[in-house]
């Protein structure tokens, strides 16, 4: 009689443990292995988990264990490197293993669906066409045949939209006019191979030579000013890998950047491009995920179905059997850090995956994060600088406009109207940047000083005009615009400040013959809206672009020669020690949209704080000089990258409950610190979060820091399980943020 065995299963629950189950009755141990998905009973629910271990020593009495409901896979869906990455996530970020492994799958696989791509019927004209006289009495079949003659290959769903029924299609199949086959409904973007490589300048060639000369794992940081041709270096670096049938993964921070990135890569290579981002629905996401991991070849080209994979943060977990290189574009961007759930950093996870696979990784930015710059300067990464713009372009002139004693209407200084008109008269384009959506940041009453505030957040409601409403961008609450002040009943309530909508209206009034194009999250919600809005910009028509951070990175606008920045310097006065770095990055990224080709560019910072020393350091020297100054400050204060931090966050619907919970956690941490003899740990808090009330929950924070990363992680690893036993644990929602980048 064989010994009984048990399955340790990881389940996506906020509990740091595995759960033991019996196997299915009459099943053999050979049917199971680590990495297989199983359906299991969990309380009153049925959940999907993943087998992590098979053993003969259960944690509790076997009589109390339940059998699994079903074995969902016959072989693991995750390759070994991705499976190991899930375990590394759990260990480094101190998160439950079930939640980390769940991150690795598309949503449909988490729900227990089969790992099968969706299929659709496709019709093509038969190579041998029968005598058309047999269709004399079938006019609709004739219409369909003519339709396909013009369109060659058609999906059944498209033919139905065109007015043809499946019966008409089947009739032509039976008569031999059409061939019918089942094909993958999700198709990669076909490479055009319509562009040839550009000639590299000396710095670009040196960077490419360094990358091509590497063998195995190596991290490269390309610190290249805006317009220096970093993308061209990427393109030429991946070319040899694609020629050998390998795969490359390119991570970009925003969905808005993927269309232009796809275009650049598709136009260069005869290779299929796959997109992975949050705008795909669950079915498309699974199809793309499966296609990227397929070993099967494309029948037409003999290549993998997805050789170039372009995606946002979570694409780093995609199974890629022939991955040869990873590229992180705009590595400094905050979007690479997950801000809820498992708070991983996509850039750091990518470096770990590259090391596991022993392949090179390229991190590129015009404004590198201080962490990556420190790694480059210390030799941990190979540091490659591109200090000149590609071709004949030169860096834009950075100007500071003091508006303290100037007339300002709707957020824009009147003195800037003439430079805008002069630029348009030269058939060039203008970009006006304001990092505020909506018509105005808030609505207020001049009679009693009432301000429209969100009832669920410590934040003001943003006034929108298209459509008219008040909107909290933190919790998504929406209200109708009041006709009078709710406090004093005055009818004088008015908009205060300027957002993208208000600037758009003002500029349309001032420049009535010129298109004004607004780019923000509101105007680009619909699919392909970004491409549609930017079409006249790329066509080179004189226009004014008004936008938010969505325009700050990656975009190439050859005809933009004047950039105006409004309210970009507010970060200079933030309590967040990273604010100066983020603000400087934003200024340089936005300024870099100007003068990217032969025409000289000018970038104007409209400010009331024109004498700020950091602003002048940025203007008169460079971002690199500012970064070195900020690194010196961080070193003196033992802040990242010279110190390491963990942020414990808690929130609750009840005031003070989260803070009381963290007080108990602080006591626990103090006890462990004393017991482990770790005097070099520092703790701050608990303190209310900068925005204490958000989405109806009161939030509190507790900071733990140390000069040594290993010491800090060892301490958190020892303490973390005890935190789950702290009184009040079930009343609050709490989490651990390793290497936090945002304290909001």
XYZ file of C-alpha atoms in Angstrom:
744
model
C 0.000 0.000 0.000
C 1.434 3.366 -1.021
C 1.953 6.029 1.629
C -0.562 8.887 1.617
C 0.645 12.187 0.215
C -0.597 15.742 0.444
C -0.529 18.838 -1.765
C 0.676 22.205 -0.474
C -1.256 24.780 -2.473
C -0.651 28.537 -2.803
C -3.881 30.531 -2.910
C -4.266 34.232 -3.724
C -5.198 35.291 -0.196
C -3.533 37.850 2.116
C -2.267 35.092 4.415
C 1.456 34.164 4.419
C 1.094 30.386 4.301
C 0.433 27.399 2.080
C -2.680 25.251 2.480
C -2.617 21.450 2.548
C -5.133 19.341 0.599
C -5.719 15.709 -0.152
C -5.243 14.708 -3.795
C -8.255 13.519 -5.747
C -9.438 10.011 -4.819
C -7.685 7.165 -6.663
C -5.036 9.501 -8.110
C -1.333 8.765 -8.092
C 1.539 11.006 -6.964
C 2.882 10.918 -10.534
C -0.151 12.955 -11.648
C 1.015 15.968 -9.632
C 3.981 18.294 -9.713
C 4.856 21.791 -8.533
C 3.457 24.494 -10.815
C 0.173 22.788 -11.734
C -3.070 24.700 -11.155
C -5.771 23.091 -9.032
C -9.324 24.027 -8.119
C -9.757 23.826 -4.345
C -12.471 24.463 -1.732
C -11.558 27.481 0.399
C -14.144 28.260 3.054
C -17.433 28.660 1.211
C -15.708 29.458 -2.088
C -14.009 27.524 -4.851
C -10.650 29.067 -5.791
C -7.795 28.394 -8.181
C -4.426 27.682 -6.584
C -1.044 26.379 -7.630
C 0.764 23.334 -6.251
C 4.017 24.369 -4.577
C 4.990 21.156 -2.812
C 4.040 17.474 -2.552
C 4.810 15.913 0.828
C 3.774 13.340 3.438
C 3.694 15.526 6.555
C 0.621 17.787 6.655
C 0.513 20.833 8.937
C -2.754 19.720 10.566
C -4.555 16.421 11.088
C -5.259 14.675 7.741
C -8.826 14.133 8.908
C -9.413 17.885 8.749
C -8.073 18.246 5.203
C -10.287 18.405 2.134
C -9.455 16.971 -1.287
C -8.881 19.252 -4.247
C -11.861 19.641 -6.563
C -9.952 19.279 -9.828
C -6.526 19.212 -11.411
C -6.660 21.933 -14.094
C -3.417 21.308 -15.996
C -1.426 18.319 -17.210
C 1.836 20.280 -17.246
C 2.953 23.562 -15.605
C 1.914 26.668 -17.542
C 4.790 28.738 -16.183
C 8.370 28.140 -17.325
C 10.890 27.663 -14.543
C 12.315 31.193 -14.722
C 8.884 32.813 -14.288
C 7.933 30.381 -11.500
C 11.187 31.250 -9.683
C 10.402 34.940 -10.200
C 7.137 34.463 -8.306
C 9.020 32.972 -5.349
C 11.564 35.821 -5.471
C 8.715 38.346 -5.383
C 7.369 36.711 -2.235
C 10.762 36.667 -0.520
C 11.964 40.156 -1.490
C 8.688 42.045 -1.112
C 7.579 39.971 1.927
C 4.218 39.161 0.380
C 2.117 35.964 0.614
C 3.335 33.416 -1.902
C -0.187 32.820 -3.244
C -0.683 36.486 -4.160
C 2.736 36.612 -5.847
C 2.198 33.470 -7.930
C -1.280 34.678 -8.888
C 0.306 37.820 -10.383
C 2.045 35.665 -12.968
C -1.159 34.546 -14.715
C -3.700 36.381 -16.846
C -7.065 36.921 -15.144
C -8.839 34.042 -16.906
C -6.241 31.525 -15.717
C -6.666 32.833 -12.168
C -10.370 32.034 -12.559
C -9.621 28.452 -13.547
C -10.214 28.617 -17.291
C -8.278 26.346 -19.626
C -5.083 27.643 -21.211
C -6.476 27.585 -24.734
C -6.369 30.387 -27.260
C -9.649 31.526 -28.782
C -10.384 30.482 -32.358
C -12.394 32.088 -35.129
C -13.477 30.974 -38.563
C -11.642 32.485 -41.518
C -12.652 32.309 -45.183
C -10.373 32.551 -48.213
C -10.967 32.163 -51.940
C -10.323 28.624 -53.128
C -7.294 28.388 -55.495
C -9.424 26.430 -57.988
C -12.627 28.337 -58.658
C -15.633 26.288 -60.008
C -17.858 27.429 -62.873
C -19.599 30.657 -61.658
C -22.769 29.700 -63.572
C -23.819 27.514 -60.617
C -24.433 30.757 -58.667
C -27.066 32.164 -61.045
C -29.829 31.651 -58.525
C -27.775 32.729 -55.493
C -27.258 36.516 -55.757
C -26.109 36.889 -52.127
C -23.452 34.233 -52.654
C -22.282 36.187 -55.707
C -22.137 39.348 -53.586
C -20.038 37.534 -50.965
C -17.716 36.163 -53.631
C -17.212 39.669 -55.055
C -16.635 41.016 -51.546
C -13.915 38.446 -50.870
C -12.343 39.055 -54.284
C -11.674 42.623 -53.122
C -10.687 41.745 -49.542
C -8.867 38.431 -50.068
C -9.080 36.977 -46.516
C -11.915 37.676 -44.055
C -12.913 36.617 -40.560
C -16.456 35.298 -40.208
C -17.295 38.030 -37.665
C -16.304 40.718 -40.214
C -18.393 39.113 -42.930
C -21.394 39.031 -40.579
C -20.892 42.751 -39.914
C -20.864 43.275 -43.690
C -24.331 41.678 -43.921
C -23.534 38.074 -44.883
C -24.961 35.166 -42.895
C -23.047 31.945 -42.004
C -25.486 30.067 -44.285
C -24.316 32.097 -47.301
C -20.685 31.435 -46.384
C -21.248 27.707 -45.909
C -23.011 27.533 -49.273
C -19.909 28.838 -51.049
C -17.715 26.398 -49.086
C -19.870 23.435 -50.155
C -19.759 24.569 -53.800
C -15.952 24.844 -53.694
C -15.613 28.616 -54.017
C -14.301 29.246 -50.487
C -11.945 27.501 -48.100
C -12.844 27.543 -44.419
C -10.417 27.133 -41.532
C -10.168 27.792 -37.797
C -7.447 30.300 -36.902
C -6.264 32.040 -33.759
C -8.598 34.990 -33.277
C -5.830 37.075 -31.717
C -3.200 37.984 -34.265
C 0.192 39.638 -33.728
C 1.081 42.836 -35.551
C 2.982 41.947 -38.710
C 6.413 43.460 -39.154
C 6.725 45.601 -42.272
C 10.508 45.721 -42.577
C 10.046 49.008 -44.470
C 12.791 51.074 -42.823
C 16.542 50.670 -42.855
C 18.824 51.346 -39.864
C 19.957 54.936 -39.408
C 23.610 55.951 -39.286
C 24.728 56.202 -35.670
C 26.796 59.052 -34.310
C 29.958 58.329 -32.327
C 28.255 58.097 -28.918
C 25.465 55.879 -30.212
C 27.978 53.572 -31.898
C 30.071 53.308 -28.732
C 26.951 52.385 -26.753
C 25.932 49.763 -29.323
C 29.450 48.289 -29.410
C 29.435 47.931 -25.615
C 26.077 46.158 -25.680
C 27.021 43.840 -28.564
C 30.322 43.008 -26.870
C 28.663 41.685 -23.730
C 28.172 38.005 -23.022
C 25.484 36.777 -20.649
C 23.888 38.942 -17.982
C 24.821 42.595 -17.842
C 22.839 45.737 -17.008
C 23.338 48.760 -19.245
C 22.106 52.232 -18.310
C 21.734 54.517 -21.330
C 21.627 58.078 -19.990
C 20.713 59.928 -23.161
C 19.292 63.422 -23.447
C 15.869 63.721 -25.106
C 16.191 63.183 -28.854
C 19.619 61.540 -28.585
C 18.479 58.425 -30.453
C 18.145 55.885 -27.642
C 15.435 54.019 -29.573
C 17.749 53.626 -32.580
C 20.329 52.026 -30.278
C 17.624 49.664 -28.979
C 16.616 48.742 -32.532
C 20.130 47.937 -33.656
C 20.944 46.095 -30.408
C 18.058 43.636 -30.805
C 18.543 43.022 -34.544
C 21.050 40.132 -34.163
C 18.783 38.371 -31.658
C 15.779 38.584 -33.976
C 17.837 37.260 -36.889
C 18.592 34.166 -34.786
C 14.911 33.592 -34.021
C 15.099 34.861 -30.445
C 12.615 37.012 -28.547
C 13.020 40.474 -27.015
C 10.870 42.175 -24.389
C 10.414 45.965 -24.352
C 8.726 47.517 -21.322
C 7.237 51.007 -21.598
C 5.624 52.951 -18.735
C 2.352 54.031 -20.352
C -0.191 52.467 -22.705
C -0.139 55.756 -24.629
C 3.467 55.097 -25.673
C 2.829 51.643 -27.106
C 1.379 52.660 -30.533
C 4.403 54.736 -31.526
C 6.805 52.174 -30.052
C 5.070 49.405 -31.989
C 5.302 51.462 -35.168
C 9.047 51.967 -34.805
C 9.737 48.268 -34.212
C 7.241 46.946 -36.796
C 8.628 49.215 -39.516
C 12.164 48.006 -38.885
C 11.847 44.212 -38.619
C 10.207 41.304 -40.383
C 9.062 39.983 -37.008
C 5.688 39.632 -35.310
C 4.968 42.174 -32.559
C 2.755 41.333 -29.580
C 1.220 43.948 -27.294
C 0.516 43.287 -23.606
C -1.190 46.043 -21.636
C -4.278 46.769 -19.535
C -6.417 48.000 -22.445
C -6.672 44.414 -23.722
C -9.742 42.587 -22.469
C -9.273 39.390 -20.440
C -9.693 37.151 -23.478
C -7.204 39.115 -25.595
C -4.743 39.196 -22.709
C -4.816 35.409 -22.368
C -4.485 34.924 -26.130
C -1.451 37.247 -26.286
C 0.080 35.588 -23.197
C -0.276 32.127 -24.724
C 1.033 33.271 -28.099
C 4.136 34.831 -26.532
C 4.927 31.558 -24.786
C 4.315 29.256 -27.745
C 7.162 27.244 -29.159
C 5.140 26.630 -32.329
C 6.185 28.476 -35.456
C 4.249 30.792 -37.735
C 3.353 28.828 -40.854
C 4.076 31.756 -43.167
C 7.420 33.038 -41.877
C 8.955 30.163 -39.937
C 9.314 32.532 -36.973
C 7.835 32.586 -33.501
C 4.329 34.057 -33.334
C 5.667 36.765 -31.010
C 9.309 37.735 -31.401
C 8.971 41.323 -30.176
C 6.837 41.726 -27.066
C 5.984 45.302 -26.052
C 4.126 45.858 -22.833
C 3.645 47.774 -19.638
C 4.734 46.791 -16.123
C 3.084 43.363 -15.762
C 4.410 42.127 -19.132
C 7.623 41.242 -17.269
C 5.871 38.047 -16.084
C 5.079 36.790 -19.606
C 6.447 33.308 -20.446
C 9.002 33.766 -23.236
C 10.805 30.536 -24.188
C 13.487 32.237 -26.308
C 14.000 35.547 -24.497
C 17.402 37.032 -25.378
C 17.195 40.671 -24.218
C 15.066 42.978 -22.077
C 14.744 46.747 -22.645
C 13.189 49.156 -20.111
C 12.382 52.473 -21.790
C 11.918 55.553 -19.562
C 13.168 53.497 -16.625
C 12.723 56.436 -14.231
C 8.958 56.529 -14.671
C 6.800 56.022 -11.576
C 4.385 53.826 -13.558
C 6.797 50.898 -13.254
C 6.028 50.717 -9.511
C 2.835 48.851 -8.603
C 1.043 50.961 -5.990
C -1.373 48.395 -4.549
C -1.439 44.686 -3.800
C 2.063 43.305 -4.280
C 3.964 46.592 -4.571
C 6.718 45.391 -6.903
C 8.872 47.571 -9.151
C 8.781 46.339 -12.751
C 12.276 47.678 -13.465
C 13.856 45.826 -10.546
C 11.952 42.620 -11.311
C 13.191 42.850 -14.923
C 16.806 43.029 -13.755
C 16.264 39.918 -11.608
C 14.697 38.035 -14.521
C 17.562 39.006 -16.841
C 20.059 37.763 -14.256
C 18.165 34.477 -13.864
C 18.195 33.922 -17.638
C 21.781 35.206 -18.006
C 20.794 37.749 -20.678
C 21.517 41.486 -21.075
C 19.110 44.201 -19.988
C 19.099 47.818 -21.196
C 17.632 50.607 -19.079
C 17.180 53.894 -20.899
C 16.159 57.395 -19.854
C 16.891 61.055 -20.508
C 16.465 61.633 -16.769
C 17.632 58.471 -14.954
C 16.322 57.694 -11.502
C 18.886 58.425 -8.808
C 18.966 54.722 -7.911
C 19.951 53.713 -11.448
C 22.360 56.626 -11.821
C 24.061 55.559 -8.586
C 24.317 51.987 -9.926
C 25.818 53.365 -13.141
C 28.356 55.596 -11.411
C 29.360 52.850 -8.959
C 29.914 50.293 -11.736
C 27.018 47.973 -10.894
C 25.514 48.912 -14.274
C 27.571 49.783 -17.336
C 26.958 53.510 -17.728
C 26.516 54.775 -21.306
C 25.935 58.497 -21.929
C 24.460 60.103 -25.039
C 25.030 63.845 -24.681
C 24.103 65.046 -28.175
C 20.899 64.890 -30.158
C 20.762 62.616 -33.167
C 21.122 64.212 -36.612
C 21.235 68.008 -36.815
C 18.929 68.703 -33.844
C 20.126 70.633 -30.803
C 18.810 70.847 -27.255
C 16.062 73.425 -26.699
C 16.843 76.667 -24.935
C 15.392 76.590 -21.411
C 13.880 79.921 -20.334
C 12.400 80.958 -16.979
C 9.482 83.388 -17.092
C 8.725 85.173 -13.809
C 4.987 85.940 -13.725
C 4.831 87.672 -10.326
C 4.093 91.066 -11.875
C 2.549 89.884 -15.147
C -1.024 89.604 -16.372
C -2.187 85.981 -16.347
C -5.509 84.823 -17.799
C -6.839 81.279 -17.481
C -3.430 80.143 -16.237
C -1.384 81.494 -19.167
C 0.715 84.670 -19.072
C -0.419 87.210 -21.677
C 3.207 87.800 -22.658
C 3.337 84.253 -24.088
C 0.580 84.850 -26.647
C 2.951 86.589 -29.077
C 5.609 83.804 -29.046
C 2.784 81.310 -29.670
C 1.544 83.316 -32.673
C 5.085 83.768 -34.027
C 5.634 80.001 -33.842
C 2.373 79.251 -35.650
C 3.220 81.836 -38.334
C 6.343 79.783 -39.110
C 4.110 76.718 -39.719
C 5.441 75.161 -36.538
C 3.672 73.679 -33.517
C 3.297 74.666 -29.845
C 2.948 72.407 -26.816
C 1.398 73.840 -23.638
C 1.889 71.563 -20.641
C -0.227 71.739 -17.488
C -0.372 68.726 -15.202
C -3.999 69.257 -14.221
C -6.969 67.620 -15.887
C -10.354 69.261 -16.109
C -11.360 72.902 -16.404
C -10.070 74.096 -13.013
C -8.529 72.477 -9.917
C -11.505 73.490 -7.829
C -14.639 75.587 -7.389
C -14.827 78.209 -4.647
C -17.009 80.972 -3.218
C -15.348 84.421 -2.839
C -17.989 85.517 -0.325
C -17.435 82.853 2.367
C -14.284 81.045 1.100
C -16.151 77.733 0.632
C -14.219 75.265 -1.532
C -15.696 72.209 -3.253
C -14.077 69.310 -1.418
C -14.488 65.571 -1.780
C -16.517 63.992 1.009
C -14.467 60.800 0.840
C -10.948 62.243 0.442
C -8.778 65.017 1.830
C -8.813 66.573 -1.623
C -10.560 69.240 -3.657
C -13.042 68.332 -6.380
C -11.863 69.157 -9.896
C -14.250 71.176 -12.054
C -14.935 69.665 -15.495
C -16.914 71.305 -18.304
C -16.972 68.501 -20.887
C -19.323 67.166 -19.522
C -20.054 69.597 -16.697
C -19.477 68.035 -13.246
C -17.224 67.985 -10.186
C -14.834 65.040 -10.094
C -12.449 63.663 -7.469
C -9.528 62.102 -9.315
C -8.494 60.145 -6.217
C -11.669 58.139 -5.515
C -13.586 58.824 -8.762
C -16.538 60.467 -6.949
C -18.666 62.718 -9.163
C -21.134 65.490 -8.260
C -23.303 67.943 -10.154
C -22.046 71.530 -10.187
C -24.028 73.534 -7.595
C -25.849 76.642 -8.814
C -25.065 78.489 -5.585
C -22.723 78.187 -2.635
C -23.967 75.441 -0.282
C -22.652 77.420 2.725
C -23.815 81.025 2.180
C -26.134 80.530 -0.846
C -24.138 83.082 -2.866
C -24.406 82.855 -6.662
C -20.840 84.106 -7.136
C -19.131 80.703 -7.013
C -16.337 80.536 -9.572
C -13.566 78.371 -10.948
C -10.153 78.724 -9.315
C -6.979 77.830 -11.202
C -6.583 76.328 -14.657
C -6.633 72.810 -16.046
C -6.329 71.410 -19.547
C -9.973 72.127 -20.470
C -9.741 75.773 -19.417
C -6.491 76.316 -21.305
C -7.963 74.590 -24.347
C -10.961 76.969 -24.339
C -8.753 80.030 -23.776
C -6.368 79.131 -26.591
C -9.216 78.283 -28.972
C -10.635 81.758 -28.338
C -7.259 83.479 -28.835
C -6.191 81.449 -31.896
C -9.450 80.739 -33.682
C -7.855 79.725 -36.987
C -5.569 77.162 -35.352
C -6.552 73.669 -34.134
C -6.119 73.205 -30.364
C -5.671 69.547 -29.427
C -6.170 68.440 -25.824
C -4.401 65.277 -24.653
C -5.275 63.976 -21.192
C -6.898 60.906 -19.646
C -10.369 62.310 -20.321
C -9.843 62.962 -24.035
C -8.069 59.626 -24.696
C -10.417 57.167 -22.972
C -11.704 55.593 -26.174
C -9.705 53.034 -28.103
C -7.330 54.597 -30.651
C -8.263 58.105 -29.408
C -4.618 59.032 -28.885
C -3.648 58.154 -32.469
C -6.664 60.031 -33.852
C -5.992 63.176 -31.823
C -2.288 63.224 -32.681
C -2.756 62.615 -36.418
C -2.612 66.343 -37.382
C 0.413 66.736 -35.098
C 2.302 63.971 -36.893
C 1.150 65.366 -40.248
C 3.001 68.575 -39.392
C 0.010 70.938 -39.440
C 0.388 74.153 -37.380
C -1.460 73.491 -34.125
C -1.397 73.936 -30.369
C -1.229 70.825 -28.176
C -2.468 71.141 -24.599
C -1.719 68.190 -22.386
C -0.685 66.531 -19.152
C 2.089 64.071 -18.264
C 0.852 61.822 -21.064
C 2.875 64.070 -23.401
C 5.974 64.231 -21.215
C 7.821 61.182 -22.449
C 8.607 59.197 -25.535
C 6.659 61.263 -28.075
C 8.467 62.551 -31.150
C 6.874 65.739 -32.518
C 9.219 67.030 -35.258
C 7.356 70.331 -35.750
C 7.047 71.340 -32.074
C 9.492 74.195 -31.466
C 7.876 76.002 -28.531
C 7.021 74.288 -25.229
C 5.330 76.191 -22.397
C 5.179 74.626 -18.926
C 2.645 75.830 -16.352
C 2.714 74.918 -12.640
C 5.576 72.446 -13.019
C 7.564 73.854 -10.099
C 5.104 73.010 -7.297
C 7.145 69.896 -6.520
C 10.061 72.057 -5.379
C 8.125 72.760 -2.161
C 6.862 69.267 -1.348
C 7.663 67.416 1.879
C 8.495 64.310 -0.194
C 12.276 63.989 -0.468
C 11.819 62.573 -3.997
C 9.797 65.579 -5.177
C 12.810 67.548 -6.420
C 13.997 64.597 -8.496
C 10.517 63.949 -9.953
C 9.956 67.641 -10.761
C 13.314 68.007 -12.512
C 12.627 64.848 -14.527
C 9.234 66.187 -15.555
C 10.648 69.561 -16.637
C 13.407 67.986 -18.744
C 11.091 65.391 -20.280
C 8.520 68.013 -21.311
C 11.180 70.441 -22.532
C 12.651 67.626 -24.610
C 9.580 67.596 -26.886
C 10.838 70.866 -28.484
C 13.277 71.191 -31.371
C 13.818 67.501 -32.040
C 14.773 68.050 -35.680
C 16.378 70.921 -37.645
C 14.340 73.804 -36.155
C 15.654 75.260 -32.900
C 13.425 74.672 -29.867
C 12.551 76.859 -26.893
C 11.076 75.622 -23.592
C 9.561 78.217 -21.241
C 8.923 77.550 -17.540
C 6.189 79.883 -16.327
C 6.768 80.319 -12.576
C 6.348 82.564 -9.556
C 9.567 81.161 -8.041
C 12.116 82.149 -10.649
C 14.905 82.495 -8.077
C 14.786 78.875 -6.885
C 18.413 77.584 -6.885
C 17.529 74.111 -8.199
C 15.664 75.654 -11.126
C 18.736 77.666 -12.074
C 21.030 74.651 -11.643
C 18.790 72.767 -14.071
C 18.773 75.682 -16.548
C 22.427 76.687 -16.396
C 24.048 73.283 -16.102
C 22.133 70.022 -16.662
C 19.970 67.321 -15.135
C 23.161 65.342 -14.574
C 24.597 68.162 -12.435
C 21.329 68.427 -10.505
C 21.296 64.645 -9.984
C 24.817 64.696 -8.540
C 23.766 67.462 -6.145
C 20.705 65.489 -5.072
C 22.800 62.342 -4.613
C 25.101 64.262 -2.256
C 22.057 65.356 -0.236
C 20.737 61.797 -0.095
C 24.130 60.474 1.004
C 24.360 62.958 3.874
C 20.859 61.986 5.060
C 21.263 58.216 4.450
C 18.316 58.226 2.061
C 17.960 55.902 -0.970
C 20.099 54.852 -2.734
C 22.429 55.156 0.301
C 19.823 53.856 2.734
C 16.939 51.430 2.490
C 13.322 51.809 3.491
C 10.182 49.836 4.228
C 6.812 51.552 4.564
C 4.060 49.861 6.563
C 0.671 51.191 5.462
C -2.705 50.692 7.135
C -6.169 52.067 6.453
C -9.636 51.682 7.928
C -13.111 53.193 7.627
C -12.936 54.202 11.298
C -10.801 57.228 12.300
C -7.660 56.403 14.345
C -8.165 52.621 13.995
C -5.337 52.273 11.449
C -3.053 54.464 13.551
C -3.801 52.399 16.682
C -3.007 49.213 14.754
C 0.370 50.612 13.647
C 1.108 51.701 17.235
C 0.776 48.046 18.234
C 2.961 47.063 15.278
C 5.567 49.623 16.410
C 5.628 48.037 19.852
C 6.141 44.633 18.240
C 8.968 46.009 16.067
C 10.640 47.544 19.119
C 10.527 44.207 20.933
C 12.080 42.365 17.981
C 14.695 45.081 17.464
C 15.799 44.711 21.081
C 15.726 40.899 20.939
C 17.724 40.773 17.686
C 20.143 43.494 18.850
C 19.688 45.720 15.804
C 20.392 49.260 17.032
C 20.939 50.666 13.530
C 17.270 50.392 12.545
C 15.312 53.652 12.525
C 11.546 54.018 12.809
C 9.293 57.004 12.163
C 5.604 56.947 13.002
C 2.925 55.928 12.943
C 1.830 59.149 11.265
C -1.200 60.070 9.179
C -0.557 59.707 5.434
C -0.116 63.026 3.569
C -3.675 62.460 2.309
C -5.122 60.899 5.441
C -8.648 60.305 4.130
C -8.865 58.679 0.718
C -11.845 56.869 -0.786
C -13.549 56.883 2.603
C -10.653 55.229 4.445
C -8.370 56.805 7.057
C -4.720 55.998 6.348
C -1.635 55.815 8.531
C 2.044 55.010 7.887
C 5.050 53.628 9.735
C 8.552 53.976 8.248
C 11.405 51.566 8.961
C 14.867 52.289 7.542
C 18.430 50.979 7.756
C 21.828 51.601 6.151
C 22.097 47.940 5.138
C 19.569 46.233 2.853
C 20.231 42.692 4.180
C 19.787 43.811 7.795
C 16.484 45.513 6.993
C 15.115 42.545 5.029
C 16.169 40.073 7.699
C 14.357 42.142 10.310
C 11.153 42.438 8.259
C 11.294 38.731 7.413
C 11.445 37.823 11.117
C 8.664 40.238 12.136
C 6.201 39.919 9.261
C 4.387 36.769 10.405
C 3.871 38.190 13.898
C 2.187 41.285 12.435
C -0.670 39.037 11.296
C -1.292 38.235 14.964
C -1.416 41.870 16.132
C -4.684 42.917 17.786
C -6.867 44.775 15.297
C -5.459 42.892 12.286
C -8.944 41.938 11.035
C -10.301 45.495 11.346
C -7.780 47.209 9.092
C -6.355 46.739 5.635
C -2.568 46.843 5.790
C 0.445 46.138 3.637
C 4.210 46.276 3.381
C 5.869 48.454 0.748
C 9.520 47.556 0.111
C 11.582 50.347 -1.490
C 8.627 52.787 -1.531
C 8.620 55.468 -4.215
C 5.447 57.270 -3.144
C 4.243 58.129 0.353
C 0.789 59.357 -0.693
